[in-house]
Amino acid sequence: MSSKPFPMLIFILKTYILISLLTLKATANETIEIGAIVDINSRIGKEQKTAIGIAVENYNHDKRNHKQLITVHFRNTSKDAVEDLSTAEDLVEKNNVKMIVVGMQTWEETALVADIGKRHQVPITSFVTASYTPELVQLKWPFLVQMSSSSLEQINCISAIVRSYLWRKVIIIYEDDMYSDSSVLAVLSETLKGDGAEIEHQVILPQTSSLSDPREVVRREVVKLLRKQSRVFVVLRSSVSTASHLFKEAKEIGLMGRDSAWILADSLADLLDSVHTPFISSIQGALGIKTHYSEATKSFQDFKGQFQKIFLSEYPMEDHSEPGIHALKAYDSITAFAMAVNNLGTKTSNDSKLLKNRILSSNFTGLSGQVSFVDGALSHPSTFRIVNVVGNRYKRLGFWSSKVGFSEVVEAENGGRIQVNGSHTMKSSEVKWPGELNRVPKGWAMPTDSKPLIIGVPGRTTFEKFVKVEKVANSNERKYSGFCIDLFKEVLKILEQNYTLPYEFEPYDGSYPDLVQQVINRRYDAIVGDMTILAERIKYVEFTQPFAESGLTMVVPVKFDGSKKAWMFLKPFTISMWIVTGSILVYTMLVVWFMEHQSNPEFRGRWKDQLGTAMWFTFSSLFFAHREKIKSNYTKIVVVVWLFLVFVLTSSYTASLTSMLTVPRLEPSVKDINWIKRTNTTVGCDGDSFVKDYLRQVLELQNIKNISNQEDYPKEFESGNIKAAFLEIPYQKVFLREHCNQYVVAGPNYRFGGLAFVFQKGSPLARDVSEAILTLTQDGTLNSLEERWFALSRNCDNVDASNETESLTLGSFWGLYLVSGATSTVCLLFFLWRLCRKSWQQSQAYYDNVVHPSTDQSFWTKTARIIRYYQKDKPAVSLRRVTSGRAAGLGVEERGASSRWHLVSPSDAAQVFDGSSQHPQSSLEMGNLRSE
């Protein structure tokens, strides 16, 4: 009995083990289906098919992925969208796929398959960029997973290259099909405009697979480019077969030669590793934009070995077996799906919505770069490698990214951050351009000997010193001369240092606005003449650096006006100048009087006489030598500085007054334009220029007479037909130099952009000519030309007579005033100091005689002197009034009936207290009189 349960236990254990093995076997054999729609006939499709197969095989052989196996169903694309749509329906309904990988190259084809994914709630993985924003794509196609970043990155890269080389116009070439996306072109156009360039023309090439004679069709489209000026071609989207015909025809007609530039977008540049040698040889010198991926990682090297082995076995006819970016992205798409399946497990992997969300939450470093999604698209912006097609392959120039611009190293390498120095411009020294050009191509249809530059020249001009066209006798040839012609020839000498510029002049007898229109219509390539830069013109043509200022001025005859000559003598100095001059004169007069009247009898007498003498002395120094003699050395110093100031003032006054008496004779007969408007006076101008329209539309003048020749202006003025003429500043200068002292400029100047040469819009020659004009300006050549053509007439001593001589201001003489005032003040202070010092010494001696007399005097005598000192006498220099009568009583010659003030020095006053003096007061006065 006890032995029976043991066999039963063994049976149960065996049954459990058997059931577990059967369950594990069933689990291990469970598979999940996916679909892949690729163009197996194209290089891209072959790479995608091989990469997807490798990714599935690697996943199934990984022991860690034992939950489910992946099976892939490949389908080939067709040129019919309905068939592709039916193929996607079959994969979902018949094969029960959980994801479809779409290898189609257009967004519209992808969108049709995305509609199937939305209807059946199956994730659709695409490698093309949507035409809409990622947010809108998620709303319309919630099950779409975009294994691509925004196409705006590549558009910005193309625009950055164009801006880097200062190309102004480009031609866009792309292959068309029924699903072509026009929004990319619109974005590219706006981006180029932001960088100062524009799309001149678009070439739409049909798919060559649908054509019986694709070469002839492509040739017809390429030949049309010869009529375009731009030579910068951007191949935005094209298959290799269509591009082969394109470059072959372009090379035959010369569009792949010198001064041409070709930029290949990633649709072609990403295939440079796999295309045939003849294709590479046809695009020598082109720049390519390849999507960057790291080739140094171990995972890439392992994948590359697997890929080359399988690819060569399946497609032995292919010359190159290296994997490209398309293969890497296909591999990463399967990796993202496999990781999502692994994380969900067997029970939840059938939930399509959850599977899609798990795929979009991926965050890993794949073979193509960082794989993470935002709004259904790759969040990491692409980094592009700029390459130059040279030899049998290409040369790597550097990188471009939206973060750092152009750089020599990539921003991140092997997972580590490195320092990157970005730039807004590419290095051109390392580029080998088409035609082996050793400089940056102009990107423009440059003139040749067989097709020279056609330059329009004004054949009918008012001022022939700027441009003059003469017909050579007995021939059809014409002779071109003038300032503008000579300047253009000097410009050519500078341009010939880099390249030759064959040209032909062609005269045009129409108006200047019509001549500009001929450049817009491409009849002329340029204009050499006195063309004014205007806002409405610069929108349609390219102007060079101005070589002369431009503006509109009013020229009128002069007249003599003597009504203001009465007070002309006051105008040389300003009011402040007169006030300061008078002030310094009065101050100097007072200083001289104070220092001289102490010891100089010529400055004494009554106060009126003293004031008159001082004023006469100071004023007479303005015009002639004074007769009064000065005794004080301090006064002499003051007078010397004052005379120097007087010399400068009188010289300046004389020169200014002389100029004013001459210049104001040339008074304008018309003061301003308001008088012309009020009186509706007739004015003259050049009717072939823009001036007439400007006078009517802006200045609102009505009576305007056309004058076609420079010599007609004086005749019209003399006959009274016009009262004023409106001339541009360069013409006004020439006119006044030839008719000096007869006409003047009146009223304001109406400024314009200047005189310059004209080229077609976007022409790089305008930039080169501008640089040459600046060079001629800096080295003095332009000034030499102006002096030769616009020399001043020998009979003219003052051309611009309208500018009256300005009054002299205080700012020009304040230094002299300061020196004169400071000298007078310093001398006065020294004089006062010495006077006070002498007075103190004499007072001290006087005090010693009174307070400290000799000891042989009696006590009462000493006391009487002290009392008399404090009650009557003052020990200082004093002035006493001495009447004529008293002076006569003392035996002094009478000088006048009026009283006078006399200086009594302390030394004389000390004699009053001399012991031998019986009459101290009489002695004091006598001493004072003797001192006089």
PDB file of C-alpha atoms in Angstrom, residues 39-235:
ATOM      1  CA  ASP A  39      11.253  49.330 -54.400  1.00  0.00           C
ATOM      2  CA  ILE A  40      13.335  46.254 -54.923  1.00  0.00           C
ATOM      3  CA  ASN A  41      14.427  47.468 -58.367  1.00  0.00           C
ATOM      4  CA  SER A  42      16.169  50.567 -56.954  1.00  0.00           C
ATOM      5  CA  ARG A  43      19.393  50.818 -55.007  1.00  0.00           C
ATOM      6  CA  ILE A  44      17.543  52.285 -52.030  1.00  0.00           C
ATOM      7  CA  GLY A  45      15.023  49.448 -52.008  1.00  0.00           C
ATOM      8  CA  LYS A  46      17.754  46.827 -52.238  1.00  0.00           C
ATOM      9  CA  GLU A  47      19.564  48.338 -49.257  1.00  0.00           C
ATOM     10  CA  GLN A  48      16.343  48.566 -47.247  1.00  0.00           C
ATOM     11  CA  LYS A  49      15.369  44.957 -47.977  1.00  0.00           C
ATOM     12  CA  THR A  50      18.826  43.687 -47.003  1.00  0.00           C
ATOM     13  CA  ALA A  51      18.949  45.754 -43.789  1.00  0.00           C
ATOM     14  CA  ILE A  52      15.447  44.724 -42.702  1.00  0.00           C
ATOM     15  CA  GLY A  53      16.319  41.050 -43.251  1.00  0.00           C
ATOM     16  CA  ILE A  54      19.503  41.416 -41.190  1.00  0.00           C
ATOM     17  CA  ALA A  55      17.630  43.162 -38.349  1.00  0.00           C
ATOM     18  CA  VAL A  56      14.959  40.436 -38.225  1.00  0.00           C
ATOM     19  CA  GLU A  57      17.554  37.679 -38.333  1.00  0.00           C
ATOM     20  CA  ASN A  58      19.614  39.264 -35.557  1.00  0.00           C
ATOM     21  CA  TYR A  59      16.528  39.587 -33.390  1.00  0.00           C
ATOM     22  CA  ASN A  60      15.368  36.008 -33.947  1.00  0.00           C
ATOM     23  CA  HIS A  61      18.817  34.561 -33.191  1.00  0.00           C
ATOM     24  CA  ASP A  62      19.248  36.565 -30.021  1.00  0.00           C
ATOM     25  CA  LYS A  63      18.697  34.194 -27.080  1.00  0.00           C
ATOM     26  CA  ARG A  64      17.308  37.042 -25.011  1.00  0.00           C
ATOM     27  CA  ASN A  65      14.372  37.428 -27.436  1.00  0.00           C
ATOM     28  CA  HIS A  66      12.763  34.057 -26.741  1.00  0.00           C
ATOM     29  CA  LYS A  67       9.206  35.324 -26.268  1.00  0.00           C
ATOM     30  CA  GLN A  68       8.296  35.897 -29.938  1.00  0.00           C
ATOM     31  CA  LEU A  69       9.825  35.607 -33.355  1.00  0.00           C
ATOM     32  CA  ILE A  70       9.464  38.165 -36.166  1.00  0.00           C
ATOM     33  CA  THR A  71       8.511  37.274 -39.689  1.00  0.00           C
ATOM     34  CA  VAL A  72       8.673  39.890 -42.470  1.00  0.00           C
ATOM     35  CA  HIS A  73       6.655  39.898 -45.686  1.00  0.00           C
ATOM     36  CA  PHE A  74       8.307  41.914 -48.476  1.00  0.00           C
ATOM     37  CA  ARG A  75       6.276  43.545 -51.215  1.00  0.00           C
ATOM     38  CA  ASN A  76       7.554  45.469 -54.203  1.00  0.00           C
ATOM     39  CA  THR A  77       6.235  48.950 -54.931  1.00  0.00           C
ATOM     40  CA  SER A  78       4.648  49.854 -58.240  1.00  0.00           C
ATOM     41  CA  LYS A  79       4.184  53.111 -60.095  1.00  0.00           C
ATOM     42  CA  ASP A  80       0.453  52.855 -59.565  1.00  0.00           C
ATOM     43  CA  ALA A  81      -0.783  54.246 -56.259  1.00  0.00           C
ATOM     44  CA  VAL A  82      -3.904  52.081 -56.386  1.00  0.00           C
ATOM     45  CA  GLU A  83      -1.805  48.907 -56.544  1.00  0.00           C
ATOM     46  CA  ASP A  84       0.327  50.071 -53.599  1.00  0.00           C
ATOM     47  CA  LEU A  85      -2.809  50.784 -51.636  1.00  0.00           C
ATOM     48  CA  SER A  86      -4.133  47.302 -52.428  1.00  0.00           C
ATOM     49  CA  THR A  87      -0.798  45.796 -51.390  1.00  0.00           C
ATOM     50  CA  ALA A  88      -1.024  47.447 -47.991  1.00  0.00           C
ATOM     51  CA  GLU A  89      -4.619  46.220 -47.577  1.00  0.00           C
ATOM     52  CA  ASP A  90      -3.546  42.633 -48.318  1.00  0.00           C
ATOM     53  CA  LEU A  91      -0.720  42.778 -45.771  1.00  0.00           C
ATOM     54  CA  VAL A  92      -3.115  43.875 -43.042  1.00  0.00           C
ATOM     55  CA  GLU A  93      -6.074  41.670 -43.875  1.00  0.00           C
ATOM     56  CA  LYS A  94      -4.475  38.513 -45.257  1.00  0.00           C
ATOM     57  CA  ASN A  95      -1.078  38.411 -43.514  1.00  0.00           C
ATOM     58  CA  ASN A  96      -2.283  40.001 -40.285  1.00  0.00           C
ATOM     59  CA  VAL A  97       0.839  42.125 -40.010  1.00  0.00           C
ATOM     60  CA  LYS A  98       1.381  44.213 -36.864  1.00  0.00           C
ATOM     61  CA  MET A  99       3.485  46.899 -38.622  1.00  0.00           C
ATOM     62  CA  ILE A 100       4.246  47.993 -42.167  1.00  0.00           C
ATOM     63  CA  VAL A 101       7.594  49.494 -43.147  1.00  0.00           C
ATOM     64  CA  VAL A 102       7.084  51.827 -46.107  1.00  0.00           C
ATOM     65  CA  GLY A 103      10.150  52.389 -48.288  1.00  0.00           C
ATOM     66  CA  MET A 104       8.427  54.782 -50.706  1.00  0.00           C
ATOM     67  CA  GLN A 105      10.262  58.003 -51.561  1.00  0.00           C
ATOM     68  CA  THR A 106       7.363  60.473 -51.728  1.00  0.00           C
ATOM     69  CA  TRP A 107       5.173  61.750 -48.933  1.00  0.00           C
ATOM     70  CA  GLU A 108       1.912  61.421 -50.880  1.00  0.00           C
ATOM     71  CA  GLU A 109       2.488  57.702 -51.479  1.00  0.00           C
ATOM     72  CA  THR A 110       3.286  57.274 -47.810  1.00  0.00           C
ATOM     73  CA  ALA A 111       0.152  59.178 -46.818  1.00  0.00           C
ATOM     74  CA  LEU A 112      -2.051  56.699 -48.747  1.00  0.00           C
ATOM     75  CA  VAL A 113      -0.557  53.788 -46.833  1.00  0.00           C
ATOM     76  CA  ALA A 114      -0.881  55.792 -43.599  1.00  0.00           C
ATOM     77  CA  ASP A 115      -4.618  55.978 -44.233  1.00  0.00           C
ATOM     78  CA  ILE A 116      -4.692  52.176 -44.243  1.00  0.00           C
ATOM     79  CA  GLY A 117      -2.816  52.134 -40.942  1.00  0.00           C
ATOM     80  CA  LYS A 118      -5.298  54.594 -39.450  1.00  0.00           C
ATOM     81  CA  ARG A 119      -8.281  52.513 -40.626  1.00  0.00           C
ATOM     82  CA  HIS A 120      -6.921  49.200 -39.327  1.00  0.00           C
ATOM     83  CA  GLN A 121      -4.939  50.719 -36.422  1.00  0.00           C
ATOM     84  CA  VAL A 122      -1.640  49.294 -37.610  1.00  0.00           C
ATOM     85  CA  PRO A 123       1.630  51.265 -37.091  1.00  0.00           C
ATOM     86  CA  ILE A 124       3.149  52.511 -40.353  1.00  0.00           C
ATOM     87  CA  THR A 125       6.879  53.315 -40.378  1.00  0.00           C
ATOM     88  CA  SER A 126       8.020  55.779 -43.059  1.00  0.00           C
ATOM     89  CA  PHE A 127      11.416  57.217 -44.066  1.00  0.00           C
ATOM     90  CA  VAL A 128      10.200  60.347 -45.847  1.00  0.00           C
ATOM     91  CA  THR A 129       9.406  63.699 -44.280  1.00  0.00           C
ATOM     92  CA  ALA A 130       5.810  64.829 -44.073  1.00  0.00           C
ATOM     93  CA  SER A 131       4.571  67.921 -45.874  1.00  0.00           C
ATOM     94  CA  TYR A 132       2.841  69.078 -42.718  1.00  0.00           C
ATOM     95  CA  THR A 133       3.905  69.891 -39.209  1.00  0.00           C
ATOM     96  CA  PRO A 134       4.410  66.887 -36.890  1.00  0.00           C
ATOM     97  CA  GLU A 135       1.458  67.961 -34.756  1.00  0.00           C
ATOM     98  CA  LEU A 136      -0.917  67.986 -37.732  1.00  0.00           C
ATOM     99  CA  VAL A 137       0.447  64.654 -38.970  1.00  0.00           C
ATOM    100  CA  GLN A 138      -0.335  63.064 -35.617  1.00  0.00           C
ATOM    101  CA  LEU A 139      -3.899  64.347 -35.775  1.00  0.00           C
ATOM    102  CA  LYS A 140      -4.530  63.097 -39.326  1.00  0.00           C
ATOM    103  CA  TRP A 141      -2.464  59.872 -39.181  1.00  0.00           C
ATOM    104  CA  PRO A 142      -2.130  58.839 -35.526  1.00  0.00           C
ATOM    105  CA  PHE A 143      -0.510  55.465 -36.386  1.00  0.00           C
ATOM    106  CA  LEU A 144       2.276  56.919 -38.536  1.00  0.00           C
ATOM    107  CA  VAL A 145       5.855  56.660 -37.248  1.00  0.00           C
ATOM    108  CA  GLN A 146       8.312  58.904 -39.153  1.00  0.00           C
ATOM    109  CA  MET A 147      11.902  57.664 -39.128  1.00  0.00           C
ATOM    110  CA  SER A 148      13.031  61.067 -40.385  1.00  0.00           C
ATOM    111  CA  SER A 149      13.518  64.576 -39.087  1.00  0.00           C
ATOM    112  CA  SER A 150      12.141  67.798 -40.522  1.00  0.00           C
ATOM    113  CA  SER A 151      13.055  68.631 -44.125  1.00  0.00           C
ATOM    114  CA  LEU A 152      13.620  72.185 -42.912  1.00  0.00           C
ATOM    115  CA  GLU A 153      17.094  71.122 -41.755  1.00  0.00           C
ATOM    116  CA  GLN A 154      18.248  70.297 -45.273  1.00  0.00           C
ATOM    117  CA  ILE A 155      16.579  73.420 -46.691  1.00  0.00           C
ATOM    118  CA  ASN A 156      18.487  75.537 -44.190  1.00  0.00           C
ATOM    119  CA  CYS A 157      21.699  73.758 -45.116  1.00  0.00           C
ATOM    120  CA  ILE A 158      21.194  74.501 -48.831  1.00  0.00           C
ATOM    121  CA  SER A 159      20.437  78.140 -48.065  1.00  0.00           C
ATOM    122  CA  ALA A 160      23.514  78.370 -45.823  1.00  0.00           C
ATOM    123  CA  ILE A 161      25.752  77.158 -48.660  1.00  0.00           C
ATOM    124  CA  VAL A 162      24.227  79.683 -51.074  1.00  0.00           C
ATOM    125  CA  ARG A 163      24.660  82.480 -48.547  1.00  0.00           C
ATOM    126  CA  SER A 164      28.214  81.402 -47.751  1.00  0.00           C
ATOM    127  CA  TYR A 165      29.346  81.962 -51.346  1.00  0.00           C
ATOM    128  CA  LEU A 166      27.231  85.106 -51.868  1.00  0.00           C
ATOM    129  CA  TRP A 167      25.203  83.618 -54.704  1.00  0.00           C
ATOM    130  CA  ARG A 168      22.103  85.693 -55.354  1.00  0.00           C
ATOM    131  CA  LYS A 169      20.070  83.474 -57.705  1.00  0.00           C
ATOM    132  CA  VAL A 170      19.638  79.713 -57.993  1.00  0.00           C
ATOM    133  CA  ILE A 171      17.852  77.272 -60.284  1.00  0.00           C
ATOM    134  CA  ILE A 172      15.970  74.395 -58.665  1.00  0.00           C
ATOM    135  CA  ILE A 173      15.853  71.033 -60.458  1.00  0.00           C
ATOM    136  CA  TYR A 174      13.691  68.161 -59.289  1.00  0.00           C
ATOM    137  CA  GLU A 175      12.083  65.040 -60.663  1.00  0.00           C
ATOM    138  CA  ASP A 176       8.330  65.218 -60.904  1.00  0.00           C
ATOM    139  CA  ASP A 177       5.718  62.575 -60.388  1.00  0.00           C
ATOM    140  CA  MET A 178       2.043  62.544 -59.507  1.00  0.00           C
ATOM    141  CA  TYR A 179       2.934  62.906 -55.827  1.00  0.00           C
ATOM    142  CA  SER A 180       5.358  65.857 -56.041  1.00  0.00           C
ATOM    143  CA  ASP A 181       5.388  68.058 -52.976  1.00  0.00           C
ATOM    144  CA  SER A 182       5.287  71.796 -53.747  1.00  0.00           C
ATOM    145  CA  SER A 183       5.408  72.905 -50.115  1.00  0.00           C
ATOM    146  CA  VAL A 184       9.127  72.113 -49.887  1.00  0.00           C
ATOM    147  CA  LEU A 185       9.815  74.498 -52.774  1.00  0.00           C
ATOM    148  CA  ALA A 186       7.797  77.224 -51.082  1.00  0.00           C
ATOM    149  CA  VAL A 187       9.764  76.830 -47.858  1.00  0.00           C
ATOM    150  CA  LEU A 188      13.069  76.801 -49.768  1.00  0.00           C
ATOM    151  CA  SER A 189      12.083  79.972 -51.633  1.00  0.00           C
ATOM    152  CA  GLU A 190      11.284  81.821 -48.419  1.00  0.00           C
ATOM    153  CA  THR A 191      14.475  80.622 -46.750  1.00  0.00           C
ATOM    154  CA  LEU A 192      16.613  81.774 -49.679  1.00  0.00           C
ATOM    155  CA  LYS A 193      14.940  85.188 -49.618  1.00  0.00           C
ATOM    156  CA  GLY A 194      15.855  85.519 -45.980  1.00  0.00           C
ATOM    157  CA  ASP A 195      19.497  84.986 -46.967  1.00  0.00           C
ATOM    158  CA  GLY A 196      19.408  87.482 -49.830  1.00  0.00           C
ATOM    159  CA  ALA A 197      18.895  84.995 -52.680  1.00  0.00           C
ATOM    160  CA  GLU A 198      15.999  83.897 -54.829  1.00  0.00           C
ATOM    161  CA  ILE A 199      14.894  81.086 -57.127  1.00  0.00           C
ATOM    162  CA  GLU A 200      15.241  82.321 -60.693  1.00  0.00           C
ATOM    163  CA  HIS A 201      13.824  79.238 -62.383  1.00  0.00           C
ATOM    164  CA  GLN A 202      12.498  75.731 -61.696  1.00  0.00           C
ATOM    165  CA  VAL A 203      13.201  72.728 -63.892  1.00  0.00           C
ATOM    166  CA  ILE A 204      10.709  69.892 -63.549  1.00  0.00           C
ATOM    167  CA  LEU A 205      12.006  66.660 -65.028  1.00  0.00           C
ATOM    168  CA  PRO A 206       9.607  63.795 -65.720  1.00  0.00           C
ATOM    169  CA  GLN A 207      10.309  60.279 -64.583  1.00  0.00           C
ATOM    170  CA  THR A 208      12.515  58.680 -67.184  1.00  0.00           C
ATOM    171  CA  SER A 209      10.958  55.250 -66.668  1.00  0.00           C
ATOM    172  CA  SER A 210       7.755  56.494 -68.262  1.00  0.00           C
ATOM    173  CA  LEU A 211       9.452  58.014 -71.329  1.00  0.00           C
ATOM    174  CA  SER A 212      10.331  56.377 -74.620  1.00  0.00           C
ATOM    175  CA  ASP A 213      13.209  58.817 -75.259  1.00  0.00           C
ATOM    176  CA  PRO A 214      14.180  60.259 -71.877  1.00  0.00           C
ATOM    177  CA  ARG A 215      17.443  61.780 -73.153  1.00  0.00           C
ATOM    178  CA  GLU A 216      15.689  64.017 -75.676  1.00  0.00           C
ATOM    179  CA  VAL A 217      13.106  65.173 -73.128  1.00  0.00           C
ATOM    180  CA  VAL A 218      15.774  66.030 -70.571  1.00  0.00           C
ATOM    181  CA  ARG A 219      17.857  67.768 -73.219  1.00  0.00           C
ATOM    182  CA  ARG A 220      14.984  70.093 -74.165  1.00  0.00           C
ATOM    183  CA  GLU A 221      14.593  71.136 -70.538  1.00  0.00           C
ATOM    184  CA  VAL A 222      18.299  71.619 -69.959  1.00  0.00           C
ATOM    185  CA  VAL A 223      18.784  73.748 -73.084  1.00  0.00           C
ATOM    186  CA  LYS A 224      16.280  76.234 -71.675  1.00  0.00           C
ATOM    187  CA  LEU A 225      18.763  76.948 -68.876  1.00  0.00           C
ATOM    188  CA  LEU A 226      21.134  78.620 -71.338  1.00  0.00           C
ATOM    189  CA  ARG A 227      18.727  81.573 -71.465  1.00  0.00           C
ATOM    190  CA  LYS A 228      18.928  81.997 -67.708  1.00  0.00           C
ATOM    191  CA  GLN A 229      21.574  84.083 -65.969  1.00  0.00           C
ATOM    192  CA  SER A 230      22.012  81.974 -62.859  1.00  0.00           C
ATOM    193  CA  ARG A 231      24.560  79.182 -62.880  1.00  0.00           C
ATOM    194  CA  VAL A 232      23.863  77.808 -59.413  1.00  0.00           C
ATOM    195  CA  PHE A 233      21.876  74.594 -59.742  1.00  0.00           C
ATOM    196  CA  VAL A 234      20.277  72.776 -56.822  1.00  0.00           C
ATOM    197  CA  VAL A 235      19.133  69.217 -57.536  1.00  0.00           C
TER     198      VAL A 235
END
